[in-house]
Amino acid sequence: MTRIGIIGGSGLTRLQALEVDHRELISTPYGDPSAPMLFGRLNGLEVAFLPRHGGNHQVPPHMVNYRANIWAFKEMGVERVVGMAAVGGISHAMAPGRLCVPDQIIDYTHGRKHTFYEQDLTSVIHIDFTEPYCDELRACLIEAGRRVGVDLVDRGTYGATQGPRLETRAEIQRMARDGCDVVGMTGMPEAALARELELCYANLSLVVNWAAGLGDGGPITMQEIERHLEDGMGRAVQVVSALQRDGRCQG
Ligand code: HPA
């Protein structure tokens, strides 16, 4: 069966609209994924859903078992995966409430288990990562957004930071100089691991705050983040569920 995989980020530990057929805790050579995987239908679309931060939003970004999560999708025969994420906005267009389908990544994370190519190698392997996301799935998300009238920014550079703390003003200024449009804590190594297993992976980011030192320059509050999560994740889910009306995008 062709299914779309969805990795839910902050604000999406539960996919309310999902009609669950069954759930399965998939064990992998890398340990357990963040939660049991839920299989079911989202507005008619066959999906496999995994909340990245666990069922109770208890796994922080630097502790997520990214390898087990990605392996679990591969194991279940899911070939296309959308990683959903809450991010901070850096560039002018990325105001809170915006949705973005990034096309590039800069990785500032460290110390995470970031590859499957560690042991039992017969030769050293370097994956191509020039274009870190699956272009076909990106196009499907952008098209789905247009179809349901949800405004999306159709490209951008995702800067992945280590967390769990937010960044300093100087770090964000540096990231802006580097060309980052948004900043989040979970985009890597997820995207690279998906590429290593040859999954077609794309990211759908929801901007939930201005990054540190931007906006009014004051501290970033959880209330601000939660307010934007609440009204933005509904639109993000609308986009993903609209993938169903295009067979090409289904799996
Ligand atoms: N920085 C990093 N990750 C985030 C942010 C941020 O400002 N907002 C939501 N996730």
PDB file of C-alpha atoms and ligand atoms in Angstrom:
ATOM      1  CA  MET A   1       0.000   0.000   0.000  1.00  0.00           C
ATOM      2  CA  THR A   2       1.273   3.470  -0.799  1.00  0.00           C
ATOM      3  CA  ARG A   3       1.104   5.780   2.150  1.00  0.00           C
ATOM      4  CA  ILE A   4       2.460   9.172   2.947  1.00  0.00           C
ATOM      5  CA  GLY A   5       4.528   9.341   6.093  1.00  0.00           C
ATOM      6  CA  ILE A   6       3.997  12.334   8.335  1.00  0.00           C
ATOM      7  CA  ILE A   7       6.335  13.298  11.138  1.00  0.00           C
ATOM      8  CA  GLY A   8       4.457  15.630  13.449  1.00  0.00           C
ATOM      9  CA  GLY A   9       6.428  18.358  15.169  1.00  0.00           C
ATOM     10  CA  SER A  10       5.593  20.646  18.074  1.00  0.00           C
ATOM     11  CA  GLY A  11       1.884  21.377  18.054  1.00  0.00           C
ATOM     12  CA  LEU A  12       1.200  18.164  16.191  1.00  0.00           C
ATOM     13  CA  THR A  13       1.639  15.302  18.633  1.00  0.00           C
ATOM     14  CA  ARG A  14      -1.912  14.312  17.869  1.00  0.00           C
ATOM     15  CA  LEU A  15      -3.439  14.492  14.460  1.00  0.00           C
ATOM     16  CA  GLN A  16      -7.055  15.108  15.433  1.00  0.00           C
ATOM     17  CA  ALA A  17      -8.466  14.420  11.992  1.00  0.00           C
ATOM     18  CA  LEU A  18      -6.691  11.060  11.666  1.00  0.00           C
ATOM     19  CA  GLU A  19      -8.983   8.026  11.585  1.00  0.00           C
ATOM     20  CA  VAL A  20      -6.678   5.445  13.143  1.00  0.00           C
ATOM     21  CA  ASP A  21      -6.845   1.848  11.837  1.00  0.00           C
ATOM     22  CA  HIS A  22      -4.016   0.518  13.932  1.00  0.00           C
ATOM     23  CA  ARG A  23      -0.898   1.508  15.800  1.00  0.00           C
ATOM     24  CA  GLU A  24       2.425  -0.251  15.965  1.00  0.00           C
ATOM     25  CA  LEU A  25       5.594   0.203  17.976  1.00  0.00           C
ATOM     26  CA  ILE A  26       8.244  -0.632  15.425  1.00  0.00           C
ATOM     27  CA  SER A  27      11.539  -1.800  16.832  1.00  0.00           C
ATOM     28  CA  THR A  28      14.607  -0.968  14.803  1.00  0.00           C
ATOM     29  CA  PRO A  29      18.330  -1.803  14.991  1.00  0.00           C
ATOM     30  CA  TYR A  30      18.737   1.762  16.312  1.00  0.00           C
ATOM     31  CA  GLY A  31      16.254   1.497  19.164  1.00  0.00           C
ATOM     32  CA  ASP A  32      12.669   2.634  19.449  1.00  0.00           C
ATOM     33  CA  PRO A  33      11.085   5.462  17.480  1.00  0.00           C
ATOM     34  CA  SER A  34       9.610   8.398  19.405  1.00  0.00           C
ATOM     35  CA  ALA A  35       6.200   6.684  19.678  1.00  0.00           C
ATOM     36  CA  PRO A  36       4.112   3.930  18.126  1.00  0.00           C
ATOM     37  CA  MET A  37       3.348   4.698  14.495  1.00  0.00           C
ATOM     38  CA  LEU A  38      -0.305   5.387  13.728  1.00  0.00           C
ATOM     39  CA  PHE A  39      -1.756   4.058  10.492  1.00  0.00           C
ATOM     40  CA  GLY A  40      -4.984   5.457   9.135  1.00  0.00           C
ATOM     41  CA  ARG A  41      -6.671   7.998   6.944  1.00  0.00           C
ATOM     42  CA  LEU A  42      -6.438  11.738   6.936  1.00  0.00           C
ATOM     43  CA  ASN A  43      -9.372  13.071   4.905  1.00  0.00           C
ATOM     44  CA  GLY A  44      -9.179   9.925   2.803  1.00  0.00           C
ATOM     45  CA  LEU A  45      -5.393  10.019   2.412  1.00  0.00           C
ATOM     46  CA  GLU A  46      -3.607   6.878   3.632  1.00  0.00           C
ATOM     47  CA  VAL A  47      -0.970   8.000   6.088  1.00  0.00           C
ATOM     48  CA  ALA A  48       1.508   6.709   8.640  1.00  0.00           C
ATOM     49  CA  PHE A  49       1.945   9.239  11.424  1.00  0.00           C
ATOM     50  CA  LEU A  50       4.757   9.535  13.943  1.00  0.00           C
ATOM     51  CA  PRO A  51       4.960  12.342  16.522  1.00  0.00           C
ATOM     52  CA  ARG A  52       8.634  13.335  16.556  1.00  0.00           C
ATOM     53  CA  HIS A  53       8.586  14.446  20.188  1.00  0.00           C
ATOM     54  CA  GLY A  54       6.649  11.417  21.469  1.00  0.00           C
ATOM     55  CA  GLY A  55       2.974  10.989  22.273  1.00  0.00           C
ATOM     56  CA  ASN A  56       3.159  13.423  25.191  1.00  0.00           C
ATOM     57  CA  HIS A  57       5.592  15.865  23.636  1.00  0.00           C
ATOM     58  CA  GLN A  58       8.260  14.630  26.040  1.00  0.00           C
ATOM     59  CA  VAL A  59      11.299  14.101  23.778  1.00  0.00           C
ATOM     60  CA  PRO A  60      13.383  17.260  23.259  1.00  0.00           C
ATOM     61  CA  PRO A  61      14.916  17.955  19.815  1.00  0.00           C
ATOM     62  CA  HIS A  62      18.460  16.873  20.717  1.00  0.00           C
ATOM     63  CA  MET A  63      17.184  13.574  22.227  1.00  0.00           C
ATOM     64  CA  VAL A  64      14.954  12.477  19.337  1.00  0.00           C
ATOM     65  CA  ASN A  65      15.995   9.099  17.951  1.00  0.00           C
ATOM     66  CA  TYR A  66      16.017  10.345  14.363  1.00  0.00           C
ATOM     67  CA  ARG A  67      17.563   7.124  13.063  1.00  0.00           C
ATOM     68  CA  ALA A  68      14.850   4.922  14.571  1.00  0.00           C
ATOM     69  CA  ASN A  69      12.102   7.251  13.302  1.00  0.00           C
ATOM     70  CA  ILE A  70      13.360   7.264   9.727  1.00  0.00           C
ATOM     71  CA  TRP A  71      14.174   3.550   9.783  1.00  0.00           C
ATOM     72  CA  ALA A  72      10.623   2.800  10.952  1.00  0.00           C
ATOM     73  CA  PHE A  73       9.134   4.448   7.854  1.00  0.00           C
ATOM     74  CA  LYS A  74      11.484   2.522   5.579  1.00  0.00           C
ATOM     75  CA  GLU A  75      10.640  -0.695   7.414  1.00  0.00           C
ATOM     76  CA  MET A  76       6.913  -0.054   6.865  1.00  0.00           C
ATOM     77  CA  GLY A  77       7.429   0.494   3.130  1.00  0.00           C
ATOM     78  CA  VAL A  78       6.606   4.214   3.316  1.00  0.00           C
ATOM     79  CA  GLU A  79       8.510   5.949   0.556  1.00  0.00           C
ATOM     80  CA  ARG A  80       7.448   9.566   0.970  1.00  0.00           C
ATOM     81  CA  VAL A  81       7.720  11.438   4.219  1.00  0.00           C
ATOM     82  CA  VAL A  82       6.734  14.982   5.155  1.00  0.00           C
ATOM     83  CA  GLY A  83       8.528  16.327   8.223  1.00  0.00           C
ATOM     84  CA  MET A  84       6.431  19.029   9.834  1.00  0.00           C
ATOM     85  CA  ALA A  85       8.111  21.557  12.074  1.00  0.00           C
ATOM     86  CA  ALA A  86       7.648  24.732  14.059  1.00  0.00           C
ATOM     87  CA  VAL A  87      10.376  27.292  13.343  1.00  0.00           C
ATOM     88  CA  GLY A  88      11.487  30.826  14.073  1.00  0.00           C
ATOM     89  CA  GLY A  89      11.417  33.374  11.247  1.00  0.00           C
ATOM     90  CA  ILE A  90      14.648  35.088  10.215  1.00  0.00           C
ATOM     91  CA  SER A  91      14.135  36.655   6.798  1.00  0.00           C
ATOM     92  CA  HIS A  92      11.587  39.365   6.161  1.00  0.00           C
ATOM     93  CA  ALA A  93       9.024  37.099   4.468  1.00  0.00           C
ATOM     94  CA  MET A  94       9.000  34.613   7.349  1.00  0.00           C
ATOM     95  CA  ALA A  95       6.634  36.363   9.723  1.00  0.00           C
ATOM     96  CA  PRO A  96       4.880  34.329  12.418  1.00  0.00           C
ATOM     97  CA  GLY A  97       1.979  32.409  10.904  1.00  0.00           C
ATOM     98  CA  ARG A  98       3.786  31.791   7.586  1.00  0.00           C
ATOM     99  CA  LEU A  99       4.155  28.319   6.128  1.00  0.00           C
ATOM    100  CA  CYS A 100       7.276  27.447   4.181  1.00  0.00           C
ATOM    101  CA  VAL A 101       8.526  24.526   2.111  1.00  0.00           C
ATOM    102  CA  PRO A 102      12.304  25.000   2.390  1.00  0.00           C
ATOM    103  CA  ASP A 103      14.658  23.950  -0.384  1.00  0.00           C
ATOM    104  CA  GLN A 104      17.988  24.168   1.456  1.00  0.00           C
ATOM    105  CA  ILE A 105      19.508  23.413   4.840  1.00  0.00           C
ATOM    106  CA  ILE A 106      22.420  24.630   6.903  1.00  0.00           C
ATOM    107  CA  ASP A 107      23.236  22.254   9.733  1.00  0.00           C
ATOM    108  CA  TYR A 108      24.453  23.770  13.019  1.00  0.00           C
ATOM    109  CA  THR A 109      23.651  20.718  15.140  1.00  0.00           C
ATOM    110  CA  HIS A 110      26.339  18.645  16.843  1.00  0.00           C
ATOM    111  CA  GLY A 111      26.701  15.360  18.665  1.00  0.00           C
ATOM    112  CA  ARG A 112      23.564  13.776  17.198  1.00  0.00           C
ATOM    113  CA  LYS A 113      23.494  10.286  15.734  1.00  0.00           C
ATOM    114  CA  HIS A 114      23.405  11.561  12.198  1.00  0.00           C
ATOM    115  CA  THR A 115      24.177   8.630   9.910  1.00  0.00           C
ATOM    116  CA  PHE A 116      23.360   4.984   9.291  1.00  0.00           C
ATOM    117  CA  TYR A 117      26.794   4.474   7.755  1.00  0.00           C
ATOM    118  CA  GLU A 118      28.790   3.765  10.871  1.00  0.00           C
ATOM    119  CA  GLN A 119      29.533   0.072  11.174  1.00  0.00           C
ATOM    120  CA  ASP A 120      30.018  -2.989   9.002  1.00  0.00           C
ATOM    121  CA  LEU A 121      30.989  -0.869   6.025  1.00  0.00           C
ATOM    122  CA  THR A 122      32.706  -2.435   3.078  1.00  0.00           C
ATOM    123  CA  SER A 123      33.550   1.028   1.791  1.00  0.00           C
ATOM    124  CA  VAL A 124      33.061   4.638   2.842  1.00  0.00           C
ATOM    125  CA  ILE A 125      29.815   6.100   1.556  1.00  0.00           C
ATOM    126  CA  HIS A 126      29.050   9.751   0.830  1.00  0.00           C
ATOM    127  CA  ILE A 127      25.477  10.532  -0.171  1.00  0.00           C
ATOM    128  CA  ASP A 128      24.786  13.428  -2.522  1.00  0.00           C
ATOM    129  CA  PHE A 129      22.999  16.165  -0.585  1.00  0.00           C
ATOM    130  CA  THR A 130      23.262  19.097  -2.992  1.00  0.00           C
ATOM    131  CA  GLU A 131      19.477  19.339  -2.983  1.00  0.00           C
ATOM    132  CA  PRO A 132      18.595  18.059   0.486  1.00  0.00           C
ATOM    133  CA  TYR A 133      14.847  17.695  -0.067  1.00  0.00           C
ATOM    134  CA  CYS A 134      12.849  15.616  -2.536  1.00  0.00           C
ATOM    135  CA  ASP A 135      11.849  18.042  -5.232  1.00  0.00           C
ATOM    136  CA  GLU A 136       8.837  16.035  -6.327  1.00  0.00           C
ATOM    137  CA  LEU A 137       7.324  16.005  -2.837  1.00  0.00           C
ATOM    138  CA  ARG A 138       8.130  19.709  -2.391  1.00  0.00           C
ATOM    139  CA  ALA A 139       6.266  20.441  -5.611  1.00  0.00           C
ATOM    140  CA  CYS A 140       3.317  18.357  -4.396  1.00  0.00           C
ATOM    141  CA  LEU A 141       3.122  20.310  -1.129  1.00  0.00           C
ATOM    142  CA  ILE A 142       3.311  23.647  -2.928  1.00  0.00           C
ATOM    143  CA  GLU A 143       0.627  22.545  -5.374  1.00  0.00           C
ATOM    144  CA  ALA A 144      -1.566  21.211  -2.554  1.00  0.00           C
ATOM    145  CA  GLY A 145      -1.265  24.553  -0.749  1.00  0.00           C
ATOM    146  CA  ARG A 146      -2.372  26.419  -3.867  1.00  0.00           C
ATOM    147  CA  ARG A 147      -5.285  24.065  -4.371  1.00  0.00           C
ATOM    148  CA  VAL A 148      -6.697  24.616  -0.885  1.00  0.00           C
ATOM    149  CA  GLY A 149      -5.860  28.314  -0.875  1.00  0.00           C
ATOM    150  CA  VAL A 150      -3.241  28.136   1.874  1.00  0.00           C
ATOM    151  CA  ASP A 151      -0.457  30.609   1.305  1.00  0.00           C
ATOM    152  CA  LEU A 152       3.043  29.034   1.350  1.00  0.00           C
ATOM    153  CA  VAL A 153       6.521  30.378   0.781  1.00  0.00           C
ATOM    154  CA  ASP A 154       7.838  27.902  -1.766  1.00  0.00           C
ATOM    155  CA  ARG A 155      11.550  27.965  -0.872  1.00  0.00           C
ATOM    156  CA  GLY A 156      13.942  28.978   1.834  1.00  0.00           C
ATOM    157  CA  THR A 157      16.959  27.858   3.795  1.00  0.00           C
ATOM    158  CA  TYR A 158      16.300  25.990   7.025  1.00  0.00           C
ATOM    159  CA  GLY A 159      18.997  26.496   9.655  1.00  0.00           C
ATOM    160  CA  ALA A 160      19.024  23.548  12.073  1.00  0.00           C
ATOM    161  CA  THR A 161      20.246  24.394  15.569  1.00  0.00           C
ATOM    162  CA  GLN A 162      20.984  22.100  18.475  1.00  0.00           C
ATOM    163  CA  GLY A 163      18.526  23.343  21.078  1.00  0.00           C
ATOM    164  CA  PRO A 164      16.785  22.879  23.313  1.00  0.00           C
ATOM    165  CA  ARG A 165      17.539  26.504  24.156  1.00  0.00           C
ATOM    166  CA  LEU A 166      16.598  29.186  21.674  1.00  0.00           C
ATOM    167  CA  GLU A 167      19.380  31.134  19.971  1.00  0.00           C
ATOM    168  CA  THR A 168      21.166  34.321  20.969  1.00  0.00           C
ATOM    169  CA  ARG A 169      20.691  37.520  18.981  1.00  0.00           C
ATOM    170  CA  ALA A 170      24.240  37.205  17.626  1.00  0.00           C
ATOM    171  CA  GLU A 171      23.648  33.611  16.546  1.00  0.00           C
ATOM    172  CA  ILE A 172      20.579  34.692  14.603  1.00  0.00           C
ATOM    173  CA  GLN A 173      22.483  37.589  13.029  1.00  0.00           C
ATOM    174  CA  ARG A 174      25.126  35.113  11.944  1.00  0.00           C
ATOM    175  CA  MET A 175      22.495  32.748  10.566  1.00  0.00           C
ATOM    176  CA  ALA A 176      20.939  35.626   8.616  1.00  0.00           C
ATOM    177  CA  ARG A 177      24.363  36.414   7.124  1.00  0.00           C
ATOM    178  CA  ASP A 178      24.725  32.736   6.243  1.00  0.00           C
ATOM    179  CA  GLY A 179      21.450  32.959   4.299  1.00  0.00           C
ATOM    180  CA  CYS A 180      19.079  31.149   6.661  1.00  0.00           C
ATOM    181  CA  ASP A 181      15.413  32.095   6.303  1.00  0.00           C
ATOM    182  CA  VAL A 182      14.068  30.046   9.188  1.00  0.00           C
ATOM    183  CA  VAL A 183      15.537  28.365  12.259  1.00  0.00           C
ATOM    184  CA  GLY A 184      14.414  25.100  13.823  1.00  0.00           C
ATOM    185  CA  MET A 185      15.879  22.321  15.942  1.00  0.00           C
ATOM    186  CA  THR A 186      14.735  19.141  14.224  1.00  0.00           C
ATOM    187  CA  GLY A 187      15.399  19.491  10.486  1.00  0.00           C
ATOM    188  CA  MET A 188      18.716  17.683  10.841  1.00  0.00           C
ATOM    189  CA  PRO A 189      19.776  14.926  10.834  1.00  0.00           C
ATOM    190  CA  GLU A 190      16.241  13.908   9.818  1.00  0.00           C
ATOM    191  CA  ALA A 191      16.603  15.026   6.191  1.00  0.00           C
ATOM    192  CA  ALA A 192      20.024  13.439   5.722  1.00  0.00           C
ATOM    193  CA  LEU A 193      18.950  10.131   7.253  1.00  0.00           C
ATOM    194  CA  ALA A 194      15.942  10.038   4.926  1.00  0.00           C
ATOM    195  CA  ARG A 195      18.286  10.570   1.978  1.00  0.00           C
ATOM    196  CA  GLU A 196      20.587   7.788   3.209  1.00  0.00           C
ATOM    197  CA  LEU A 197      17.629   5.388   3.091  1.00  0.00           C
ATOM    198  CA  GLU A 198      16.511   6.816  -0.263  1.00  0.00           C
ATOM    199  CA  LEU A 199      13.201   8.095   1.048  1.00  0.00           C
ATOM    200  CA  CYS A 200      11.575  11.042  -0.686  1.00  0.00           C
ATOM    201  CA  TYR A 201      11.484  13.578   2.154  1.00  0.00           C
ATOM    202  CA  ALA A 202      10.297  17.190   2.328  1.00  0.00           C
ATOM    203  CA  ASN A 203       9.768  19.662   5.143  1.00  0.00           C
ATOM    204  CA  LEU A 204       6.753  21.823   5.872  1.00  0.00           C
ATOM    205  CA  SER A 205       7.641  24.521   8.372  1.00  0.00           C
ATOM    206  CA  LEU A 206       5.306  26.769  10.299  1.00  0.00           C
ATOM    207  CA  VAL A 207       6.792  30.008  11.595  1.00  0.00           C
ATOM    208  CA  VAL A 208       5.702  30.472  15.215  1.00  0.00           C
ATOM    209  CA  ASN A 209       7.867  33.403  16.334  1.00  0.00           C
ATOM    210  CA  TRP A 210      10.394  35.919  15.099  1.00  0.00           C
ATOM    211  CA  ALA A 211      13.841  34.478  15.797  1.00  0.00           C
ATOM    212  CA  ALA A 212      15.884  35.905  18.692  1.00  0.00           C
ATOM    213  CA  GLY A 213      16.467  39.650  18.512  1.00  0.00           C
ATOM    214  CA  LEU A 214      14.072  40.175  15.608  1.00  0.00           C
ATOM    215  CA  GLY A 215      10.462  41.351  15.853  1.00  0.00           C
ATOM    216  CA  ASP A 216      10.192  43.733  18.794  1.00  0.00           C
ATOM    217  CA  GLY A 217      13.576  42.506  20.042  1.00  0.00           C
ATOM    218  CA  GLY A 218      12.161  41.327  23.392  1.00  0.00           C
ATOM    219  CA  PRO A 219      12.300  37.791  24.761  1.00  0.00           C
ATOM    220  CA  ILE A 220      10.502  35.010  22.896  1.00  0.00           C
ATOM    221  CA  THR A 221       7.587  33.773  24.949  1.00  0.00           C
ATOM    222  CA  MET A 222       5.958  30.345  24.976  1.00  0.00           C
ATOM    223  CA  GLN A 223       2.566  32.075  24.806  1.00  0.00           C
ATOM    224  CA  GLU A 224       3.499  33.654  21.471  1.00  0.00           C
ATOM    225  CA  ILE A 225       4.751  30.310  20.143  1.00  0.00           C
ATOM    226  CA  GLU A 226       1.657  28.443  21.314  1.00  0.00           C
ATOM    227  CA  ARG A 227      -0.717  31.004  19.833  1.00  0.00           C
ATOM    228  CA  HIS A 228       0.853  30.663  16.382  1.00  0.00           C
ATOM    229  CA  LEU A 229       1.095  26.893  16.692  1.00  0.00           C
ATOM    230  CA  GLU A 230      -2.574  26.626  17.397  1.00  0.00           C
ATOM    231  CA  ASP A 231      -3.848  28.575  14.461  1.00  0.00           C
ATOM    232  CA  GLY A 232      -1.076  27.581  12.053  1.00  0.00           C
ATOM    233  CA  MET A 233      -0.942  23.797  12.444  1.00  0.00           C
ATOM    234  CA  GLY A 234      -4.537  23.525  11.210  1.00  0.00           C
ATOM    235  CA  ARG A 235      -3.470  25.124   7.928  1.00  0.00           C
ATOM    236  CA  ALA A 236      -0.405  22.887   7.737  1.00  0.00           C
ATOM    237  CA  VAL A 237      -2.579  19.799   8.150  1.00  0.00           C
ATOM    238  CA  GLN A 238      -4.945  21.141   5.470  1.00  0.00           C
ATOM    239  CA  VAL A 239      -2.005  21.268   3.047  1.00  0.00           C
ATOM    240  CA  VAL A 240      -0.827  17.746   3.814  1.00  0.00           C
ATOM    241  CA  SER A 241      -4.324  16.292   3.545  1.00  0.00           C
ATOM    242  CA  ALA A 242      -4.760  17.956   0.157  1.00  0.00           C
ATOM    243  CA  LEU A 243      -1.977  15.770  -1.242  1.00  0.00           C
ATOM    244  CA  GLN A 244      -4.684  13.152  -1.704  1.00  0.00           C
ATOM    245  CA  ARG A 245      -6.245  14.762  -4.745  1.00  0.00           C
ATOM    246  CA  ASP A 246      -3.132  14.150  -6.783  1.00  0.00           C
ATOM    247  CA  GLY A 247      -2.238  10.497  -7.371  1.00  0.00           C
ATOM    248  CA  ARG A 248       1.280  11.495  -8.419  1.00  0.00           C
ATOM    249  CA  CYS A 249       1.827  12.785  -4.917  1.00  0.00           C
ATOM    250  CA  GLN A 250       0.479   9.844  -3.088  1.00  0.00           C
ATOM    251  CA  GLY A 251       3.291   7.416  -2.929  1.00  0.00           C
TER     252      GLY A 251
HETATM  253  N1  HPA B   1      14.592  28.808  17.132  1.00  0.00           N
HETATM  254  C1  HPA B   1      14.769  27.470  17.011  1.00  0.00           C
HETATM  255  N2  HPA B   1      13.762  26.618  16.933  1.00  0.00           N
HETATM  256  C2  HPA B   1      12.515  27.107  16.965  1.00  0.00           C
HETATM  257  C3  HPA B   1      12.267  28.485  17.094  1.00  0.00           C
HETATM  258  C4  HPA B   1      13.360  29.377  17.176  1.00  0.00           C
HETATM  259  O1  HPA B   1      13.217  30.612  17.296  1.00  0.00           O
HETATM  260  N3  HPA B   1      10.917  28.636  17.115  1.00  0.00           N
HETATM  261  C5  HPA B   1      10.388  27.391  16.998  1.00  0.00           C
HETATM  262  N4  HPA B   1      11.343  26.460  16.902  1.00  0.00           N
END
